[in-house]
Short mmCIF file of C-alpha atoms in Angstrom, two decimals:
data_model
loop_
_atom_site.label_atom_id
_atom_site.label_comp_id
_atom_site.label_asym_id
_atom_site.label_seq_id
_atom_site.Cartn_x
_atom_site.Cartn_y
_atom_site.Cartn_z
CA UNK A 1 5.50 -2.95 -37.58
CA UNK A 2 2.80 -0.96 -34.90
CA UNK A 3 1.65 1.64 -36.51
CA UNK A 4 3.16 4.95 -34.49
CA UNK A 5 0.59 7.16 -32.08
CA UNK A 6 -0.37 10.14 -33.09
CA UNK A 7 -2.37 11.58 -30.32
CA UNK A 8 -5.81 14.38 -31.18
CA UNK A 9 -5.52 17.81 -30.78
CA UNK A 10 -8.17 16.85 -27.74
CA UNK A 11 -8.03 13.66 -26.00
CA UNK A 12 -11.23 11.97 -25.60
CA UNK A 13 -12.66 9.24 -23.27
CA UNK A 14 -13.97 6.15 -25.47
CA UNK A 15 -13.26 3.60 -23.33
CA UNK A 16 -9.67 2.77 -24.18
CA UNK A 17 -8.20 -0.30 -22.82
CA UNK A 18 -6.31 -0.14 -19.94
CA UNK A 19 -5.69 -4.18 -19.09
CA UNK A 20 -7.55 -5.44 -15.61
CA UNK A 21 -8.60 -1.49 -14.73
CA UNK A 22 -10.29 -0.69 -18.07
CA UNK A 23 -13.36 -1.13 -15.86
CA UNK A 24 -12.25 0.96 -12.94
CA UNK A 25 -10.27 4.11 -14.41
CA UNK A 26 -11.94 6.94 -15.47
CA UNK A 27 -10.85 10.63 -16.18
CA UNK A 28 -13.74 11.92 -13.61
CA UNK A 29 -14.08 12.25 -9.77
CA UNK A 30 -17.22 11.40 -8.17
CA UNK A 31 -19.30 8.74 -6.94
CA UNK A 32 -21.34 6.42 -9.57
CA UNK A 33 -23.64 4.79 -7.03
CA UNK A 34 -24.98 5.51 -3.61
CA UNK A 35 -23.45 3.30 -1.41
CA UNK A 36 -23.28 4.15 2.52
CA UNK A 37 -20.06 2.28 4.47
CA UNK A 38 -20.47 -0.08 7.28
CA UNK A 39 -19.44 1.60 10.86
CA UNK A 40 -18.06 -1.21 13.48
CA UNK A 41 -17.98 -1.09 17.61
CA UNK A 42 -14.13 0.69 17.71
CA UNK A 43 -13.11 4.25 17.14
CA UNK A 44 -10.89 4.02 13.94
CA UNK A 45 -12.87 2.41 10.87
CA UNK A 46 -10.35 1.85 7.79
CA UNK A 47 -11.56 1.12 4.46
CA UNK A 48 -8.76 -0.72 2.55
CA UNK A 49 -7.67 -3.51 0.52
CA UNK A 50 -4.47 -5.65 1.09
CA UNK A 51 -2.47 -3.92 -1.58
CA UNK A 52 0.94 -2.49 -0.49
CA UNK A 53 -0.87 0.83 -0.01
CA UNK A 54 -3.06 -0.61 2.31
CA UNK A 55 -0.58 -2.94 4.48
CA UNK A 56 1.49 0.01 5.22
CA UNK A 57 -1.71 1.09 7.53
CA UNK A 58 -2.55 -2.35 8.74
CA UNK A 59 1.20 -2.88 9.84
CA UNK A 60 0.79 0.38 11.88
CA UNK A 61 -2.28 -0.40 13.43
CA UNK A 62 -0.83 -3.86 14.62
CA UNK A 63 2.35 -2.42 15.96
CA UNK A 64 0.94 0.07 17.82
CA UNK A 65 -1.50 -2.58 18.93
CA UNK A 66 1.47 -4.66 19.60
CA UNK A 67 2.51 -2.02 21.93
CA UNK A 68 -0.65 -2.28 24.37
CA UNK A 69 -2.52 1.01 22.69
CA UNK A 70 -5.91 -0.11 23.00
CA UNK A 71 -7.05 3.27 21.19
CA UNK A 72 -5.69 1.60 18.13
CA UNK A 73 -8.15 -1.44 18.13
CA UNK A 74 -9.70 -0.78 14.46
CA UNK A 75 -12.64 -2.50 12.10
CA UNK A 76 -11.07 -3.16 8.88
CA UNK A 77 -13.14 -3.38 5.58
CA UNK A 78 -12.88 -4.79 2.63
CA UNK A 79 -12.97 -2.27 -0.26
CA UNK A 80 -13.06 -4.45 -4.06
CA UNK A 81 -11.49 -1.58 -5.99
CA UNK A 82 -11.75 -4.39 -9.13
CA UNK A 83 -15.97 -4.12 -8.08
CA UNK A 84 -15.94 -0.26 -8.35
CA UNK A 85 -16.46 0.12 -4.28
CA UNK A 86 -14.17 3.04 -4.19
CA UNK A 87 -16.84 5.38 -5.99
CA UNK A 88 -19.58 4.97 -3.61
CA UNK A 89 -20.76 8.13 -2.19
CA UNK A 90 -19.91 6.86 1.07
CA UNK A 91 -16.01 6.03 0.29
CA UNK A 92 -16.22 9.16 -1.80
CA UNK A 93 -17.20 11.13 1.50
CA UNK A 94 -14.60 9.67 3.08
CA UNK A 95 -11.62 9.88 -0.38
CA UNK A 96 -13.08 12.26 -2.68
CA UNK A 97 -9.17 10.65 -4.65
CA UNK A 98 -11.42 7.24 -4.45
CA UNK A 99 -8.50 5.21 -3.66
CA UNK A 100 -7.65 2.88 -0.65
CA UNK A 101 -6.87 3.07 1.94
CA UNK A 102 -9.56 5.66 3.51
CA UNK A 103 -9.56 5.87 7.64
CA UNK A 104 -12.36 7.30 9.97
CA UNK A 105 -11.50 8.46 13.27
CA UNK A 106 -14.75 8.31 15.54
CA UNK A 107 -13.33 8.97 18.66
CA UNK A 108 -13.14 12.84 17.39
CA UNK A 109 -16.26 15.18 17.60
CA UNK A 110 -17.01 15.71 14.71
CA UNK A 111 -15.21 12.37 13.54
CA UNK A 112 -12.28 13.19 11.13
CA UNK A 113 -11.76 11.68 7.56
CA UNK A 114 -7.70 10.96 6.78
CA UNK A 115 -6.85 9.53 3.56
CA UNK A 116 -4.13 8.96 1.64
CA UNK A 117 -1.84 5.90 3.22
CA UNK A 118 0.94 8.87 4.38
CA UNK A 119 -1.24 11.20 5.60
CA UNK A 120 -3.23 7.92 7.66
CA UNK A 121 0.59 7.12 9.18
CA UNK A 122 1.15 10.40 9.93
CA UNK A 123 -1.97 11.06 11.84
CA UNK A 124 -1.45 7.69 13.76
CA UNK A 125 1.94 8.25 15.01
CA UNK A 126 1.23 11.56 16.00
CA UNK A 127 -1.94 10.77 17.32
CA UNK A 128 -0.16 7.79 19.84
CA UNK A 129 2.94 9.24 19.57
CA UNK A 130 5.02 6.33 18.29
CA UNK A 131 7.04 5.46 15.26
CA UNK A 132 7.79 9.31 14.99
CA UNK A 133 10.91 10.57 16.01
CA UNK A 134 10.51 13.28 18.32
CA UNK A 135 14.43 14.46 17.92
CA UNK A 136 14.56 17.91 15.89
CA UNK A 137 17.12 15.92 13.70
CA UNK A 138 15.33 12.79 12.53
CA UNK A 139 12.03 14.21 12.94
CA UNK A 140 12.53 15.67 9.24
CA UNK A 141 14.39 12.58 8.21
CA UNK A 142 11.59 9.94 8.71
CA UNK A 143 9.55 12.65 6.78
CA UNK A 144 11.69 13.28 3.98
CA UNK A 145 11.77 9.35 4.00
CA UNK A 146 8.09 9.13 4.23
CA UNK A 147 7.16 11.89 1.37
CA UNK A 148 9.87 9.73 -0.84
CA UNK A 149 7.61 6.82 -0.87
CA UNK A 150 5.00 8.83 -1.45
CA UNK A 151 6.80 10.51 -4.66
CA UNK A 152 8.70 8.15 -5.86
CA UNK A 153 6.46 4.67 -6.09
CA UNK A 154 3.82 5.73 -8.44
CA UNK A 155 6.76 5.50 -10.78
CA UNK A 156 7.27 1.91 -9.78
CA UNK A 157 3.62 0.64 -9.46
CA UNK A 158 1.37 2.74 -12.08
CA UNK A 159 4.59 2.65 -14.06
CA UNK A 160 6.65 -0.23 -13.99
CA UNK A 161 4.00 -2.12 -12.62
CA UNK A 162 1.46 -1.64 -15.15
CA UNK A 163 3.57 -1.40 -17.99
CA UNK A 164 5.62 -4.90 -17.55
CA UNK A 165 2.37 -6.78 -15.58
CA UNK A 166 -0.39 -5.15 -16.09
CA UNK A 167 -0.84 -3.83 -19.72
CA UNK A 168 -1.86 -6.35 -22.75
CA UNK A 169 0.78 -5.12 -24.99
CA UNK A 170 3.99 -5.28 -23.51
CA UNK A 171 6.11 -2.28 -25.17
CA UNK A 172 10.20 -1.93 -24.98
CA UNK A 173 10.11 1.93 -24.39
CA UNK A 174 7.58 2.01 -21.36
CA UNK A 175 9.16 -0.83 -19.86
CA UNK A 176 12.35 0.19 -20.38
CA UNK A 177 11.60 3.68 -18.77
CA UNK A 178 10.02 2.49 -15.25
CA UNK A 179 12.33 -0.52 -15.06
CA UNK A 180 15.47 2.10 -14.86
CA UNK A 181 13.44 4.30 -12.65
CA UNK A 182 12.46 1.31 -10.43
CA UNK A 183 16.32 0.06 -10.28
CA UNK A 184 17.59 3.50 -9.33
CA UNK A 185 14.84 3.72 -6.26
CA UNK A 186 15.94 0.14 -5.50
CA UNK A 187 19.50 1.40 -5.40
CA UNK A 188 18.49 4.69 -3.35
CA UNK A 189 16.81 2.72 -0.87
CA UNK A 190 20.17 0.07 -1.12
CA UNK A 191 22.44 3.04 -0.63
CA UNK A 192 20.76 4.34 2.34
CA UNK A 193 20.51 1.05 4.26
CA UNK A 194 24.07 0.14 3.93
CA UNK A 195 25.17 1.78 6.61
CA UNK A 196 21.76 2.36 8.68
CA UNK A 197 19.86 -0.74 9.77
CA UNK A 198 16.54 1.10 9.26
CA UNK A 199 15.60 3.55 6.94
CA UNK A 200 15.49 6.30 9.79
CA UNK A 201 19.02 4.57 11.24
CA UNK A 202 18.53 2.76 14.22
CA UNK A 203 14.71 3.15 14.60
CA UNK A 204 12.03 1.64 13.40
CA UNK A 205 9.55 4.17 12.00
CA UNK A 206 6.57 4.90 9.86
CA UNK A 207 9.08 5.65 7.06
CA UNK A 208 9.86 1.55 7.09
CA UNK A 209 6.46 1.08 7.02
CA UNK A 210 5.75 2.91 4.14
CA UNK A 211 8.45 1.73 2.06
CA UNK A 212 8.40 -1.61 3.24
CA UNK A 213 5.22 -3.18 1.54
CA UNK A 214 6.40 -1.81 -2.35
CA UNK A 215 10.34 -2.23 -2.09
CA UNK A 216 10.39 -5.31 -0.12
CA UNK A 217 7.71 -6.52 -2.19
CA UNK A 218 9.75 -6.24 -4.63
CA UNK A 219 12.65 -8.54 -3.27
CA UNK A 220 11.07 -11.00 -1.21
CA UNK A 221 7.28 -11.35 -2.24
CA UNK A 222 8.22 -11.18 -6.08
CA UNK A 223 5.98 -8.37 -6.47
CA UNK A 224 4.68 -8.61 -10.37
CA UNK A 225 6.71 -11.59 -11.03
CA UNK A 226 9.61 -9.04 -11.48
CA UNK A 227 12.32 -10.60 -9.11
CA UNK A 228 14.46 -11.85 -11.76
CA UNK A 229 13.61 -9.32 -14.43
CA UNK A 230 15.24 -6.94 -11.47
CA UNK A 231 17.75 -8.96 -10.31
CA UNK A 232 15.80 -7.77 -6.87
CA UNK A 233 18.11 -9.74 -5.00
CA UNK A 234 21.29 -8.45 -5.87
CA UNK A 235 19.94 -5.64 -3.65
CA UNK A 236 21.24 -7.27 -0.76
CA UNK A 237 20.62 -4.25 1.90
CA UNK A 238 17.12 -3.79 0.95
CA UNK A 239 17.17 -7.85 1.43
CA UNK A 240 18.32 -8.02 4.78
CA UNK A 241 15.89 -5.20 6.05
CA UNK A 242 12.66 -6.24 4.30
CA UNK A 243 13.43 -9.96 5.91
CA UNK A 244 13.67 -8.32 9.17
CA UNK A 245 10.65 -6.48 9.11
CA UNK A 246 8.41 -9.45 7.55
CA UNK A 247 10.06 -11.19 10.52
CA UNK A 248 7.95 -9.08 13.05
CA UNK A 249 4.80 -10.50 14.37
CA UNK A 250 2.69 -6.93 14.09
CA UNK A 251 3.77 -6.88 10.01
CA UNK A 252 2.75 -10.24 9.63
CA UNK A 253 -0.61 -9.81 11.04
CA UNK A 254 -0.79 -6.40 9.00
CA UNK A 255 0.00 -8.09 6.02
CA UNK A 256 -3.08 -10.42 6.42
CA UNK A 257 -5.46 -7.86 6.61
CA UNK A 258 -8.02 -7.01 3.80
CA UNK A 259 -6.01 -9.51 1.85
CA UNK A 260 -7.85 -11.22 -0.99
CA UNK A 261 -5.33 -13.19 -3.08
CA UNK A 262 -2.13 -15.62 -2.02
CA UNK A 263 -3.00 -18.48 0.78
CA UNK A 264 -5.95 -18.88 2.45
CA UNK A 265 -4.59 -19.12 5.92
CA UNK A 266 -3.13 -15.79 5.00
CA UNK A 267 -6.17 -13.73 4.25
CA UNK A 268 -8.32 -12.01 6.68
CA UNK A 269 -10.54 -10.28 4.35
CA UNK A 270 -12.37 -8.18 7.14
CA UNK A 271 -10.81 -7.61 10.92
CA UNK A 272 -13.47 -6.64 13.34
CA UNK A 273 -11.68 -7.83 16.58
CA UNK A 274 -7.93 -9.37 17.57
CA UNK A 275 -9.11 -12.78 17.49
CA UNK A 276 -10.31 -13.10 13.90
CA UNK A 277 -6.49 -14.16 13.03
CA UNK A 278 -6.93 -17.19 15.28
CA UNK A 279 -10.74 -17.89 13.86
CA UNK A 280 -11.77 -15.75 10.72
CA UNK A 281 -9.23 -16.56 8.12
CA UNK A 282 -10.24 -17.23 4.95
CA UNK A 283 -9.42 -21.02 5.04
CA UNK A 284 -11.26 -21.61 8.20
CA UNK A 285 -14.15 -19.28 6.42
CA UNK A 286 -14.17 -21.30 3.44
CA UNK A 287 -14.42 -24.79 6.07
CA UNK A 288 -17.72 -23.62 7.41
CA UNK A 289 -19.59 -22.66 4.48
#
């Protein structure tokens, strides 16, 4: 039998394993090296990684793209959060959180630093003025929405997430906790689409796009090998919308973006320019070396 916790009177740092991110977590803010970040040739600079948090910008970006805003063209880097890039002093400028994603608007004087993914959607819909409703009624709704995500899924990825994939010892009670948690968002999020075919109802919004990249993960990407373990598909409203939306040409493109793991052909590690789906790949990268 495990012999039960007892935790100090004062908890202390010593290094305590934490599975893949033992090397990355840390109870301090800060940077830990000087490191400045690149700057590309257009206006909005994101510094990201093709986690869900980070495809929720990238699909924005591409659908307003998709929509002939030219003001949205954007240089996306790639920021290894597994090398410790999120606490150089220059991402730290940028997310003094250190977490992706992290955007730079230069076409401001003085530029202006947005980070957090919701805040970064926020700002971009307002900024083009798409994806937002403008009605007094659903204007709050795609917020509420939108500040769900944002409350709800650490439950479902530091929790759930970490406890059933992540951590080296799986343990009943942990798991047990976040899977309910994670079953009763799924069945929120079920709820709300049975009778609206977006989360907003009838428009697409930056609310989908938020919830999108975590909850459809989660029924159609297998997101921490947990489909079956969550009978994910027995969500079947969440399932219709999250294959509609992966169905759209802008998501797919987001979804490629600062991507590092899955198919070649489906990573785009850095996107400097429209064309680099079509030539910069990382299958048609790895050809050429």
């Amino acid at each position: 039998m495990t012999k039960a916790y007892a935790p100090p009177k004062v908890w202390k740092w010593e290094g305590q394993k934490q599975g893949r991110f033992t090397s990355t977590n840390r109870p301090i803010a800060g940077a830990t090296h000087d490191k400045e970040l690149p700057v590309g040739k257009h206006p909005l600079q994101l510094y990201s990684l093709g986690t869900p948090n980070g495809v929720k910008v990238t699909v924005l970006l591409e659908e307003l793209l998709a929509l002939g805003h030219s003001g949205a063209e954007y240089d996306a880097w790639l920021i290894r959060i597994s090398d410790g890039d999120q606490f150089g002093s220059g991402f730290v400028a940028v997310n003094p959180n250190s977490k992706i994603p992290a955007l730079m608007d230069h076409s401001t004087n003085p530029p202006t630093r947005v980070f957090e993914s919701g805040a970064i959607l926020l700002y971009l819909a307002e900024k083009f003025g798409e994806f937002l409703p403008s009605d007094p009624a659903q204007r709050p709704e795609c917020l509420s929405w939108l500040f769900w995500q944002m409350g709800s899924t650490p439950y479902l990825g530091g929790g759930f997430g970490h406890f059933y994939a992540y951590a080296e010892e799986k343990q009943q009670y942990p798991i047990d906790r976040f899977t309910m948690e994670t079953k009763r968002q799924l069945d929120v999020v079920n709820r709300r689409l049975a009778d609206n075919r977006y989360i907003c109802g009838n428009e697409y919004t930056i609310a989908d796009m938020a919830i999108w990249p975590w909850y459809g993960g989660l029924v159609i990407f297998d997101q921490y090998g947990a489909e079956e373990f969550l009978e994910a598909k027995s969500y079947t409203n969440v399932l219709r919308w999250a294959e509609e939306i992966h169905a759209r040409e802008p998501v797919k493109r987001g979804r490629m973006v600062n991507r590092i793991r899955g198919e070649s052909r489906e990573q785009l590690r850095e996107r400097h320019d429209a064309g680099d789906f079509e030539t910069k790949t990382q299958d048609k990268v790895e050809a050429t070396d």
